[in-house]
Coordinates of C-alpha atoms in Angstrom, one line a residue:
Chain Q
M1 CA 30.1 10.2 -26.4
A2 CA 27.6 12.1 -28.5
E3 CA 25.5 8.9 -28.8
A4 CA 25.7 8.4 -25.0
A5 CA 24.5 12.0 -24.5
M6 CA 21.6 11.5 -26.8
S7 CA 20.5 8.3 -25.0
G8 CA 20.9 10.0 -21.6
L9 CA 19.2 12.8 -19.8
R10 CA 18.8 16.3 -21.1
A11 CA 17.3 19.2 -19.2
I12 CA 16.8 22.2 -21.5
N13 CA 16.2 25.7 -20.0
V14 CA 14.3 24.4 -17.0
S15 CA 12.7 27.0 -14.8
K16 CA 10.7 26.6 -11.6
S17 CA 9.3 29.1 -9.1
F18 CA 7.4 28.8 -5.9
S19 CA 5.0 31.6 -5.1
G20 CA 7.3 34.1 -6.8
L21 CA 10.5 32.7 -5.5
Q22 CA 12.7 31.6 -8.5
A23 CA 14.0 28.2 -7.5
L24 CA 15.4 27.4 -11.0
L25 CA 16.1 29.7 -13.9
K26 CA 16.9 28.3 -17.4
V27 CA 19.0 25.5 -16.2
S28 CA 20.3 23.2 -18.9
L29 CA 22.2 20.0 -18.2
T30 CA 23.1 16.8 -20.1
V31 CA 24.0 13.5 -18.4
P32 CA 25.1 10.9 -20.8
V33 CA 24.7 7.2 -20.0
G34 CA 27.8 5.8 -18.4
T35 CA 29.0 9.0 -16.8
I36 CA 28.7 10.4 -13.2
W37 CA 27.7 14.0 -12.9
G38 CA 27.9 16.0 -9.7
L39 CA 25.3 18.7 -8.9
I40 CA 26.6 21.1 -6.3
G41 CA 25.8 24.5 -4.9
P42 CA 25.2 26.2 -1.6
N43 CA 22.0 25.5 0.5
G44 CA 18.9 26.7 -1.3
S45 CA 20.6 26.8 -4.7
G46 CA 17.9 24.6 -6.3
K47 CA 19.7 21.2 -6.5
T48 CA 16.9 19.1 -5.0
T49 CA 14.3 21.1 -6.9
L50 CA 16.1 20.1 -10.1
L51 CA 16.0 16.5 -9.1
N52 CA 12.3 16.7 -8.2
V53 CA 11.6 18.3 -11.6
I54 CA 13.6 15.7 -13.5
S55 CA 11.9 12.8 -11.6
G56 CA 8.4 14.2 -12.1
V57 CA 7.8 14.8 -8.4
L58 CA 7.4 18.5 -9.3
P59 CA 6.2 20.0 -12.6
C60 CA 8.5 22.5 -14.2
D61 CA 7.1 25.9 -15.3
K62 CA 9.2 26.2 -18.4
G63 CA 11.7 24.2 -20.4
E64 CA 11.9 20.6 -21.4
I65 CA 13.3 17.4 -20.1
W66 CA 14.3 14.5 -22.4
L67 CA 15.4 11.0 -21.8
G68 CA 17.0 9.8 -25.0
D69 CA 14.5 10.7 -27.7
T70 CA 11.5 10.8 -25.3
N71 CA 10.2 14.1 -24.1
I72 CA 9.3 13.4 -20.4
T73 CA 8.3 16.9 -19.5
G74 CA 5.2 16.9 -17.4
L75 CA 4.9 13.1 -17.2
R76 CA 3.9 11.5 -13.9
S77 CA 6.8 10.3 -11.7
D78 CA 5.8 6.6 -12.0
R79 CA 5.8 6.9 -15.8
I80 CA 9.2 8.6 -15.8
A81 CA 10.5 5.8 -13.5
R82 CA 9.3 3.1 -15.9
L83 CA 10.9 5.0 -18.8
G84 CA 14.2 4.8 -17.1
I85 CA 14.9 7.5 -14.4
A86 CA 15.2 6.3 -10.8
R87 CA 16.1 8.2 -7.7
T88 CA 16.9 8.2 -4.1
F89 CA 16.0 10.8 -1.5
Q90 CA 17.9 13.1 0.9
T91 CA 15.9 11.6 3.8
I92 CA 15.8 7.9 3.2
R93 CA 12.4 6.7 2.1
L94 CA 12.4 2.9 2.4
F95 CA 9.3 0.8 2.7
T96 CA 10.2 0.3 6.4
H97 CA 7.7 -2.5 7.2
L98 CA 8.6 -4.5 4.2
T99 CA 11.7 -6.8 4.2
V100 CA 14.9 -6.0 2.3
A101 CA 13.9 -8.5 -0.4
E102 CA 10.4 -7.0 -0.7
N103 CA 11.9 -3.5 -1.1
V104 CA 14.0 -4.6 -4.0
E105 CA 11.2 -6.7 -5.4
A106 CA 8.8 -3.7 -5.5
G107 CA 11.3 -2.0 -7.8
V108 CA 11.9 -5.0 -9.9
M109 CA 8.2 -5.9 -10.3
A110 CA 7.4 -2.4 -11.5
V111 CA 9.4 -3.0 -14.7
E112 CA 10.1 -6.7 -15.2
T113 CA 7.8 -9.2 -16.8
G114 CA 9.5 -12.4 -15.5
G115 CA 12.3 -14.0 -13.5
I116 CA 11.6 -11.7 -10.5
D117 CA 13.1 -14.0 -7.8
D118 CA 16.3 -14.4 -9.8
R119 CA 16.7 -10.7 -10.4
V120 CA 16.1 -9.9 -6.7
T121 CA 18.6 -12.5 -5.6
A122 CA 21.2 -11.1 -8.0
L123 CA 20.6 -7.6 -6.8
L124 CA 20.9 -8.6 -3.2
D125 CA 24.1 -10.4 -3.9
R126 CA 25.5 -7.5 -5.9
F127 CA 24.9 -5.1 -3.1
D128 CA 25.9 -7.4 -0.2
L129 CA 22.4 -7.4 1.2
T130 CA 21.8 -11.2 1.1
Q131 CA 22.3 -11.6 4.9
W132 CA 19.6 -8.9 5.5
R133 CA 17.2 -10.4 3.1
S134 CA 14.3 -11.2 5.5
T135 CA 15.0 -8.2 7.8
Q136 CA 12.5 -5.4 7.9
A137 CA 14.0 -2.4 6.1
G138 CA 13.3 -0.1 9.1
A139 CA 15.4 -2.2 11.4
L140 CA 18.6 -2.0 9.2
P141 CA 21.7 0.0 10.2
Y142 CA 21.7 3.4 8.6
G143 CA 24.5 2.7 6.1
I144 CA 22.8 -0.5 4.9
Q145 CA 19.5 1.5 4.4
R146 CA 21.4 3.9 2.1
R147 CA 22.7 0.9 0.1
L148 CA 19.3 -0.7 0.0
E149 CA 17.7 2.5 -1.4
I150 CA 20.2 2.5 -4.2
A151 CA 19.7 -1.3 -4.9
R152 CA 15.9 -0.7 -5.0
A153 CA 16.3 2.1 -7.5
L154 CA 18.6 0.0 -9.7
G155 CA 15.9 -2.8 -9.6
T156 CA 14.0 -0.6 -12.0
R157 CA 16.9 -0.9 -14.5
P158 CA 17.3 2.9 -14.9
K159 CA 19.2 4.6 -17.7
I160 CA 19.7 7.5 -15.3
L161 CA 20.0 7.3 -11.5
L162 CA 19.5 10.5 -9.4
L163 CA 21.1 10.3 -6.0
D164 CA 20.2 13.0 -3.5
E165 CA 22.9 13.2 -0.9
P166 CA 23.7 9.5 -0.8
A167 CA 26.5 10.0 1.7
A168 CA 24.5 12.1 4.2
G169 CA 24.9 10.7 7.7
L170 CA 27.5 8.1 6.7
N171 CA 30.8 7.8 8.5
E172 CA 34.1 8.0 6.6
T173 CA 34.4 4.3 6.0
E174 CA 30.8 4.0 4.8
S175 CA 31.3 7.0 2.5
E176 CA 34.4 5.3 1.0
E177 CA 32.4 2.1 0.5
L178 CA 29.6 4.0 -1.1
L179 CA 32.0 5.8 -3.4
A180 CA 33.5 2.5 -4.6
M181 CA 30.0 1.1 -5.1
I182 CA 28.8 4.0 -7.2
H183 CA 32.0 3.7 -9.4
D184 CA 31.3 0.0 -9.8
V185 CA 27.7 0.5 -10.7
R186 CA 28.6 3.0 -13.5
D187 CA 30.9 0.5 -15.1
D188 CA 28.7 -2.6 -14.4
A189 CA 27.7 -4.5 -17.5
E190 CA 24.2 -5.1 -16.1
Y191 CA 23.3 -2.1 -14.0
G192 CA 25.5 0.5 -15.7
C193 CA 23.7 3.9 -16.1
G194 CA 24.3 7.6 -16.0
M195 CA 24.2 9.2 -12.6
L196 CA 23.5 12.7 -11.3
I197 CA 24.6 13.1 -7.7
I198 CA 24.0 15.8 -5.1
D199 CA 26.2 15.9 -2.1
H200 CA 27.6 18.4 0.3
D201 CA 30.8 16.5 0.7
L202 CA 32.8 18.3 -2.0
R203 CA 35.9 16.1 -1.6
L204 CA 33.7 13.0 -2.4
I205 CA 32.0 14.7 -5.3
M206 CA 35.3 15.9 -6.8
R207 CA 36.7 12.3 -6.6
L208 CA 33.6 10.6 -7.8
C209 CA 32.3 12.6 -10.7
D210 CA 33.4 12.9 -14.3
Q211 CA 31.7 16.3 -14.7
I212 CA 30.2 18.8 -12.2
H213 CA 27.4 21.3 -12.6
V214 CA 27.2 24.1 -10.1
L215 CA 24.0 26.0 -9.2
N216 CA 23.6 29.2 -7.2
E217 CA 20.3 30.8 -6.5
G218 CA 18.7 28.6 -9.2
R219 CA 21.1 29.5 -11.9
T220 CA 24.0 27.6 -13.5
I221 CA 27.2 29.3 -12.6
A222 CA 29.7 26.7 -13.8
E223 CA 30.0 23.4 -15.4
G224 CA 33.0 21.2 -16.3
A225 CA 35.6 18.8 -15.0
P226 CA 36.2 18.7 -11.3
Q227 CA 39.7 20.3 -11.5
D228 CA 38.2 23.2 -13.5
V229 CA 35.2 23.7 -11.3
R230 CA 37.1 23.8 -8.1
Q231 CA 39.1 26.8 -9.4
H232 CA 36.2 28.6 -11.0
P233 CA 36.0 32.1 -9.4
A234 CA 32.1 32.1 -9.4
V235 CA 32.1 28.8 -7.6
I236 CA 34.6 29.9 -5.0
E237 CA 32.6 33.1 -4.5
A238 CA 29.3 31.3 -4.1
Y239 CA 30.7 28.9 -1.5
L240 CA 33.1 31.1 0.4
G241 CA 31.7 34.6 -0.3
H242 CA 35.2 35.9 -1.3
Q243 CA 38.0 35.1 -3.7
E244 CA 40.2 32.2 -2.7
Q245 CA 42.7 30.3 -4.8
S246 CA 40.8 27.1 -4.9
L247 CA 37.6 25.6 -3.3
L248 CA 39.5 22.5 -2.0
Chain E
M1 CA 1.4 -14.2 -13.6
S2 CA 4.9 -14.0 -15.1
N3 CA 6.0 -11.1 -12.9
W4 CA 4.9 -12.8 -9.7
S5 CA 7.4 -13.8 -7.1
R6 CA 7.4 -17.5 -6.5
R7 CA 8.9 -16.9 -3.0
R8 CA 6.0 -14.6 -2.0
L9 CA 3.5 -17.0 -3.3
A10 CA 5.1 -19.9 -1.3
V11 CA 5.0 -17.8 1.9
S12 CA 1.3 -16.9 1.3
G13 CA 0.5 -20.5 0.5
R14 CA 2.1 -21.6 3.8
T15 CA 0.1 -19.0 5.8
W16 CA -3.1 -20.1 4.0
L17 CA -2.5 -23.7 4.9
V18 CA -1.8 -23.0 8.6
L19 CA -4.8 -20.7 8.9
S20 CA -7.1 -23.1 7.1
L21 CA -5.9 -26.0 9.3
L22 CA -6.5 -23.9 12.5
L23 CA -10.0 -22.9 11.4
L24 CA -10.7 -26.5 10.3
L25 CA -9.7 -27.7 13.7
A26 CA -11.9 -25.1 15.4
G27 CA -14.8 -26.0 13.2
G28 CA -14.3 -29.7 13.6
G29 CA -14.0 -29.4 17.3
V30 CA -17.3 -27.4 17.6
W31 CA -19.0 -29.9 15.3
L32 CA -17.9 -32.8 17.4
W33 CA -18.9 -31.0 20.6
D34 CA -22.4 -30.9 19.0
D35 CA -23.7 -27.9 21.0
A36 CA -26.2 -25.8 19.0
N37 CA -25.2 -22.6 20.7
L38 CA -21.5 -23.2 20.1
I39 CA -22.2 -24.1 16.5
R40 CA -24.1 -20.8 16.1
I41 CA -21.3 -18.8 17.6
A42 CA -18.7 -20.6 15.5
T43 CA -20.7 -20.0 12.3
N44 CA -21.2 -16.3 13.1
F45 CA -17.4 -16.1 13.9
F46 CA -16.5 -17.6 10.5
L47 CA -18.9 -15.1 8.7
L48 CA -17.5 -12.2 10.7
C49 CA -14.0 -13.3 9.7
T50 CA -15.0 -13.1 6.0
L51 CA -15.9 -9.4 6.6
V52 CA -12.7 -8.5 8.5
V53 CA -10.4 -10.3 6.0
S54 CA -12.2 -8.7 3.1
L55 CA -11.7 -5.2 4.7
Q56 CA -8.1 -6.0 5.4
V57 CA -7.4 -6.5 1.7
F58 CA -7.8 -2.8 1.2
V59 CA -7.1 -1.2 4.6
G60 CA -4.2 -3.4 5.5
N61 CA -2.4 -3.2 2.2
S62 CA -3.1 0.4 1.4
G63 CA -2.9 1.8 4.9
I64 CA -6.0 3.9 4.1
V65 CA -8.8 3.5 6.6
S66 CA -12.1 2.8 5.0
F67 CA -15.3 3.6 6.9
G68 CA -17.3 2.7 3.8
H69 CA -16.7 -1.0 3.3
V70 CA -19.8 -2.0 5.2
A71 CA -21.7 -0.5 2.3
F72 CA -20.3 -3.2 0.1
F73 CA -21.3 -5.7 2.7
G74 CA -24.9 -4.3 2.5
V75 CA -24.8 -4.4 -1.3
G76 CA -23.8 -8.1 -1.2
A77 CA -26.5 -8.9 1.4
Y78 CA -29.3 -7.2 -0.5
T79 CA -28.2 -8.8 -3.8
A80 CA -28.2 -12.2 -2.2
A81 CA -31.6 -11.6 -0.7
L82 CA -33.1 -10.5 -4.0
L83 CA -31.6 -13.5 -5.7
T84 CA -32.7 -16.1 -3.1
I85 CA -36.0 -15.0 -1.6
P86 CA -38.8 -17.2 -3.2
P87 CA -40.9 -15.3 -5.8
N88 CA -44.1 -15.8 -3.7
V89 CA -42.5 -14.1 -0.7
K90 CA -41.2 -11.3 -3.0
E91 CA -44.7 -10.7 -4.4
R92 CA -45.9 -10.0 -0.8
A93 CA -42.9 -8.1 0.5
L94 CA -41.8 -6.3 -2.7
P95 CA -44.9 -6.0 -4.9
M96 CA -43.3 -3.2 -7.1
L97 CA -40.1 -5.1 -7.7
P98 CA -39.2 -5.3 -11.5
A99 CA -40.3 -8.6 -13.0
I100 CA -36.8 -9.7 -13.9
L101 CA -35.9 -9.7 -10.2
M102 CA -39.3 -10.9 -9.0
N103 CA -38.9 -14.3 -10.8
L104 CA -35.3 -15.0 -9.8
E105 CA -34.6 -17.7 -7.3
T106 CA -31.0 -18.9 -7.3
G107 CA -28.9 -21.1 -5.0
L108 CA -26.1 -20.2 -2.5
V109 CA -23.2 -20.1 -4.9
T110 CA -24.9 -17.9 -7.6
A111 CA -26.2 -15.6 -4.9
T112 CA -22.8 -15.3 -3.3
L113 CA -21.1 -14.6 -6.7
G114 CA -23.9 -12.2 -7.5
G115 CA -23.3 -10.3 -4.3
A116 CA -19.6 -10.1 -5.2
L117 CA -20.3 -8.9 -8.7
V118 CA -22.8 -6.1 -7.7
A119 CA -20.4 -5.0 -4.9
F120 CA -17.6 -5.0 -7.5
L121 CA -19.6 -2.7 -9.8
V122 CA -20.5 -0.3 -6.9
A123 CA -16.8 -0.3 -6.0
L124 CA -15.8 0.4 -9.6
L125 CA -18.3 3.3 -9.7
T126 CA -17.0 4.9 -6.5
G127 CA -13.4 3.8 -6.8
L128 CA -12.7 5.6 -10.0
A129 CA -13.2 8.9 -8.1
L130 CA -11.9 7.8 -4.7
A131 CA -8.6 6.3 -5.9
R132 CA -7.5 9.7 -7.3
M133 CA -7.8 11.3 -3.8
Q134 CA -5.1 12.0 -1.3
E135 CA -5.0 9.5 1.6
Q136 CA -6.9 11.5 4.2
A137 CA -9.4 12.8 1.7
M138 CA -10.0 9.2 0.5
A139 CA -10.7 8.1 4.1
M140 CA -13.3 10.8 4.5
A141 CA -14.9 10.0 1.2
T142 CA -15.4 6.4 2.3
L143 CA -17.4 7.8 5.2
A144 CA -19.6 9.7 2.7
L145 CA -20.0 6.4 0.7
L146 CA -21.3 4.7 3.9
V147 CA -23.9 7.4 4.5
M148 CA -24.9 7.5 0.8
M149 CA -25.4 3.8 0.6
H150 CA -27.3 3.7 3.8
A151 CA -29.6 6.4 2.4
I152 CA -30.2 4.2 -0.7
F153 CA -30.8 1.1 1.4
S154 CA -33.3 3.0 3.6
N155 CA -35.2 4.8 0.8
W156 CA -35.2 2.6 -2.2
E157 CA -38.4 0.9 -1.0
T158 CA -39.2 -0.8 -4.3
V159 CA -36.1 -3.0 -4.0
T160 CA -34.9 -2.8 -0.4
R161 CA -38.3 -2.4 1.4
G162 CA -36.8 0.7 3.0
T163 CA -36.3 0.9 6.8
I164 CA -38.4 -2.2 7.4
G165 CA -35.9 -4.4 5.6
L166 CA -36.1 -7.8 3.9
Y167 CA -37.2 -11.2 5.2
G168 CA -37.7 -14.7 3.9
I169 CA -34.2 -15.5 2.7
P170 CA -33.7 -19.3 2.7
R171 CA -31.0 -20.6 5.0
G172 CA -28.0 -21.5 2.8
I173 CA -25.4 -21.4 5.5
N174 CA -24.3 -24.0 8.0
L175 CA -21.0 -24.4 9.9
W176 CA -19.2 -26.1 7.0
V177 CA -20.4 -23.6 4.4
A178 CA -19.3 -20.7 6.6
L179 CA -15.9 -22.4 7.2
S180 CA -15.5 -23.0 3.4
G181 CA -16.4 -19.4 2.8
I182 CA -13.7 -18.0 5.1
I183 CA -11.1 -20.5 3.9
I184 CA -11.7 -19.3 0.3
I185 CA -11.7 -15.6 1.2
I186 CA -8.5 -16.0 3.2
G187 CA -6.9 -17.7 0.2
L188 CA -7.9 -14.9 -2.1
A189 CA -6.8 -12.2 0.4
L190 CA -3.4 -13.9 0.7
L191 CA -3.1 -14.3 -3.1
F192 CA -3.7 -10.6 -3.5
K193 CA -1.2 -9.8 -0.8
A194 CA 1.4 -11.9 -2.6
S195 CA 0.7 -10.4 -6.0
P196 CA 2.7 -7.6 -7.6
T197 CA -0.2 -5.2 -7.2
G198 CA -0.5 -6.3 -3.5
L199 CA 3.2 -5.6 -2.9
H200 CA 3.0 -2.2 -4.7
L201 CA 0.0 -1.3 -2.6
Q202 CA 1.9 -2.1 0.5
A203 CA 4.8 0.0 -0.8
S204 CA 2.4 2.9 -1.4
R205 CA 1.2 2.5 2.2
E206 CA 4.8 2.9 3.5
Q207 CA 6.1 5.7 1.2
P208 CA 3.7 7.0 -1.5
L209 CA 6.3 9.3 -3.0
A210 CA 9.1 6.7 -3.1
A211 CA 6.6 4.2 -4.5
Q212 CA 5.8 6.5 -7.4
T213 CA 9.5 7.1 -8.2
I214 CA 10.1 3.4 -8.6
G215 CA 7.3 3.1 -11.2
I216 CA 4.2 2.4 -9.1
N217 CA 1.0 4.0 -10.3
L218 CA -0.8 4.8 -7.1
V219 CA -4.2 5.4 -8.6
R220 CA -4.1 2.0 -10.4
V221 CA -2.9 -0.1 -7.4
R222 CA -5.4 1.6 -5.0
L223 CA -8.3 1.1 -7.4
I224 CA -7.4 -2.6 -7.9
G225 CA -7.2 -3.1 -4.1
W226 CA -10.5 -1.2 -3.6
L227 CA -12.2 -3.4 -6.2
V228 CA -10.9 -6.7 -4.9
S229 CA -11.7 -5.8 -1.3
G230 CA -15.2 -4.5 -2.3
A231 CA -16.0 -7.7 -4.2
L232 CA -14.9 -9.9 -1.3
M233 CA -16.9 -7.7 1.1
G234 CA -19.9 -8.2 -1.2
S235 CA -19.5 -12.0 -1.2
A236 CA -19.1 -11.9 2.6
G237 CA -22.4 -9.9 2.8
A238 CA -24.1 -12.4 0.6
L239 CA -23.0 -15.3 2.9
W240 CA -24.1 -13.4 6.0
A241 CA -27.6 -12.7 4.5
Q242 CA -28.1 -16.4 3.9
N243 CA -27.4 -17.0 7.6
I244 CA -29.3 -14.2 9.2
L245 CA -32.4 -14.6 6.9
A246 CA -33.9 -11.1 7.6
F247 CA -32.2 -7.7 8.0
G248 CA -32.7 -4.0 7.6
P249 CA -30.5 -1.1 6.5
D250 CA -29.3 -0.2 10.0
Q251 CA -27.2 -3.4 10.0
F252 CA -24.9 -1.8 7.5
Y253 CA -24.1 1.4 9.3
F254 CA -21.9 2.8 12.0
V255 CA -22.2 0.0 14.6
E256 CA -21.1 -2.6 12.1
T257 CA -18.4 -0.4 10.7
F258 CA -17.0 0.1 14.2
T259 CA -17.2 -3.6 15.0
V260 CA -15.4 -4.7 11.8
L261 CA -12.7 -2.0 12.1
S262 CA -12.1 -2.7 15.7
M263 CA -11.5 -6.4 14.9
L264 CA -8.9 -5.3 12.3
V265 CA -7.2 -2.8 14.6
I266 CA -7.0 -5.3 17.5
G267 CA -5.6 -8.1 15.3
G268 CA -3.2 -6.0 13.3
L269 CA -4.1 -4.0 10.2
G270 CA -1.2 -5.3 8.1
S271 CA -1.9 -9.0 8.4
V272 CA -4.6 -11.4 7.2
S273 CA -3.9 -13.6 10.2
G274 CA -4.3 -10.6 12.4
A275 CA -7.8 -10.0 10.9
V276 CA -8.7 -13.6 11.9
V277 CA -7.2 -13.2 15.4
G278 CA -9.0 -9.8 15.8
A279 CA -12.3 -11.4 14.9
A280 CA -11.7 -14.2 17.4
V281 CA -10.8 -11.9 20.2
V282 CA -13.8 -9.6 19.7
T283 CA -16.2 -12.5 19.3
G284 CA -14.8 -14.1 22.5
V285 CA -15.2 -10.9 24.5
S286 CA -18.7 -10.2 23.0
E287 CA -19.9 -13.7 23.8
M288 CA -18.5 -13.6 27.4
L289 CA -20.2 -10.2 28.1
R290 CA -23.4 -10.7 26.2
D291 CA -25.1 -12.5 29.1
L292 CA -24.0 -9.9 31.5
E293 CA -25.5 -7.1 29.4
G294 CA -29.0 -8.2 30.4
G295 CA -28.1 -7.7 34.1
F296 CA -26.9 -10.2 36.7
T297 CA -26.5 -10.8 40.4
L298 CA -23.2 -11.1 42.2
G299 CA -23.7 -12.4 45.7
P300 CA -25.8 -9.7 47.5
L301 CA -25.4 -7.3 44.6
S302 CA -28.0 -7.1 41.8
I303 CA -26.5 -5.5 38.7
P304 CA -29.2 -4.0 36.5
E305 CA -29.4 -4.2 32.7
L306 CA -26.2 -2.8 31.1
P307 CA -27.0 -2.0 27.4
G308 CA -23.9 -1.2 25.3
L309 CA -21.6 -3.2 27.6
V310 CA -20.1 -5.2 24.7
Q311 CA -19.3 -2.1 22.6
L312 CA -17.9 -0.4 25.7
A313 CA -15.6 -3.4 26.4
V314 CA -14.5 -3.6 22.8
A315 CA -13.7 0.2 22.8
V316 CA -11.7 -0.2 26.0
L317 CA -9.9 -3.2 24.5
I318 CA -9.0 -1.1 21.4
M319 CA -7.5 1.6 23.6
I320 CA -5.5 -0.9 25.6
I321 CA -4.2 -2.5 22.4
L322 CA -3.3 0.8 20.8
I323 CA -1.4 1.8 23.9
Y324 CA 0.6 -1.4 24.3
R325 CA 0.6 -2.8 20.8
P326 CA -0.1 0.1 18.4
E327 CA 0.2 -2.2 15.4
G328 CA -2.3 -4.7 16.8
L329 CA -1.7 -8.2 18.2
L330 CA 0.1 -9.6 15.1
G331 CA 1.3 -6.3 13.6
Q332 CA 2.5 -7.2 10.1
R333 CA 3.2 -10.8 10.9
E334 CA 1.5 -13.7 9.3
V335 CA 1.2 -17.2 10.9
G336 CA 3.2 -19.9 9.1
G337 CA 6.7 -18.5 8.9
K338 CA 8.9 -15.6 8.0
R339 CA 8.6 -13.6 4.8

């Protein structure tokens, strides 16, 4: 486990503010390879800001971010992606005029030096996207778009995958399918990686994640196993505003 | 080429074959018809296609409008002129020209490659700054490039002869040379489109942020697209110069920019085939209306001279296309099969 943690993602005392508004304050987090971590908190607690900082979309003001033994603080997002951190977005950001195969290819080509077609075919098969192969991504049903965005990210062979509300807008069946798929990916011999997931569906997060990190107003208020976090007084207070027995 | 997709190469190869065949049929038909005016129109059309396809390489793949590419066209044309005009003509027209240029007299291929090379160098010089800009800023900077290069063409009298322009370029172009030129340029444009850099540039066109987070270096792919497109535009300018034989700086300014961009918009920005179709439509409309521009009679009505009729018609055509087919006639589609 210690070795997995060292090869995974470590955010150390990360702080970020926007024009005086403190979005993150000394947040520390470790995501070992092969584990699924949930990142939860009320609206405006800094979850997406943390993902943006880790993926290089935003620079952090203070603190450090490490991927394995590489300090990735302040690197450009494309460099961070090639080092092994991929992500999806709260609002789906597919290359809508490109086909499904081309979306995956774009990810694969960014890191691979050969065997592109075989890798793309394998990824499309793995994520049940083969029948949509030549369809423009913008014309796909919403649930398939979510799946494609994850397949495209995995095309870069990440060590860590950041998923920003992957179940947003999905119906119950689609959410269940996504949950199963994420579990499979973690344990997959080829695509297995560590994952950090934001979602507002707390039931899904509690079932999916090995560990959960809770933010409120940019600060860490709890961290631990799902059963511990759901009964943590500070978490219940942050979500419900008053003391309850349990969050769920 | 190990990280190229064989599938994408095959698709581009098919498109290239179909487009080449269609252009070859058009060229062959015109040649068999043996009408001098038709041969002139077809030759001009093929040369215009080289411009539009070269522009498409950057604008179509990156999604960033460039108002400055006609400057590369001019660079290519001036380079070809300086490389091909006989020394005795240069001595009269450009007496202050440096000796190294004065004594040069090359053939068609060297002049065309020279045009591409000098345009590439100008693209490198400008692209290193432009590729770092945000999309809208980059588009505006291309406009500055057009104005800047026009100022150089108009004022560097030792080399360009200023506003008077150059003459005495030997004719190197006929129908078949122009046809070969466009077939080669289409092949190179499709090859770029199928390349990993081409795909990454298209991805950056769709979603710049998402493209970066899958490992695409936006500055790098935009710079490469800019350089390839600039060099092709330079070669297109060199071919054009060897057909028109005399030109001045105003032929590389706003009117030409509007003409080439309008062809691309009409055909479809995202498609090499669209660039060819756009050039065909605008050439067709222009040729049909050109005679009417000088005035005509319609029964008892005598219509006076109508200067600007062709540009007006093209502008109206653009508006109609943008209303009914915002992505142009072909949109992202290429002839020759699905992707």
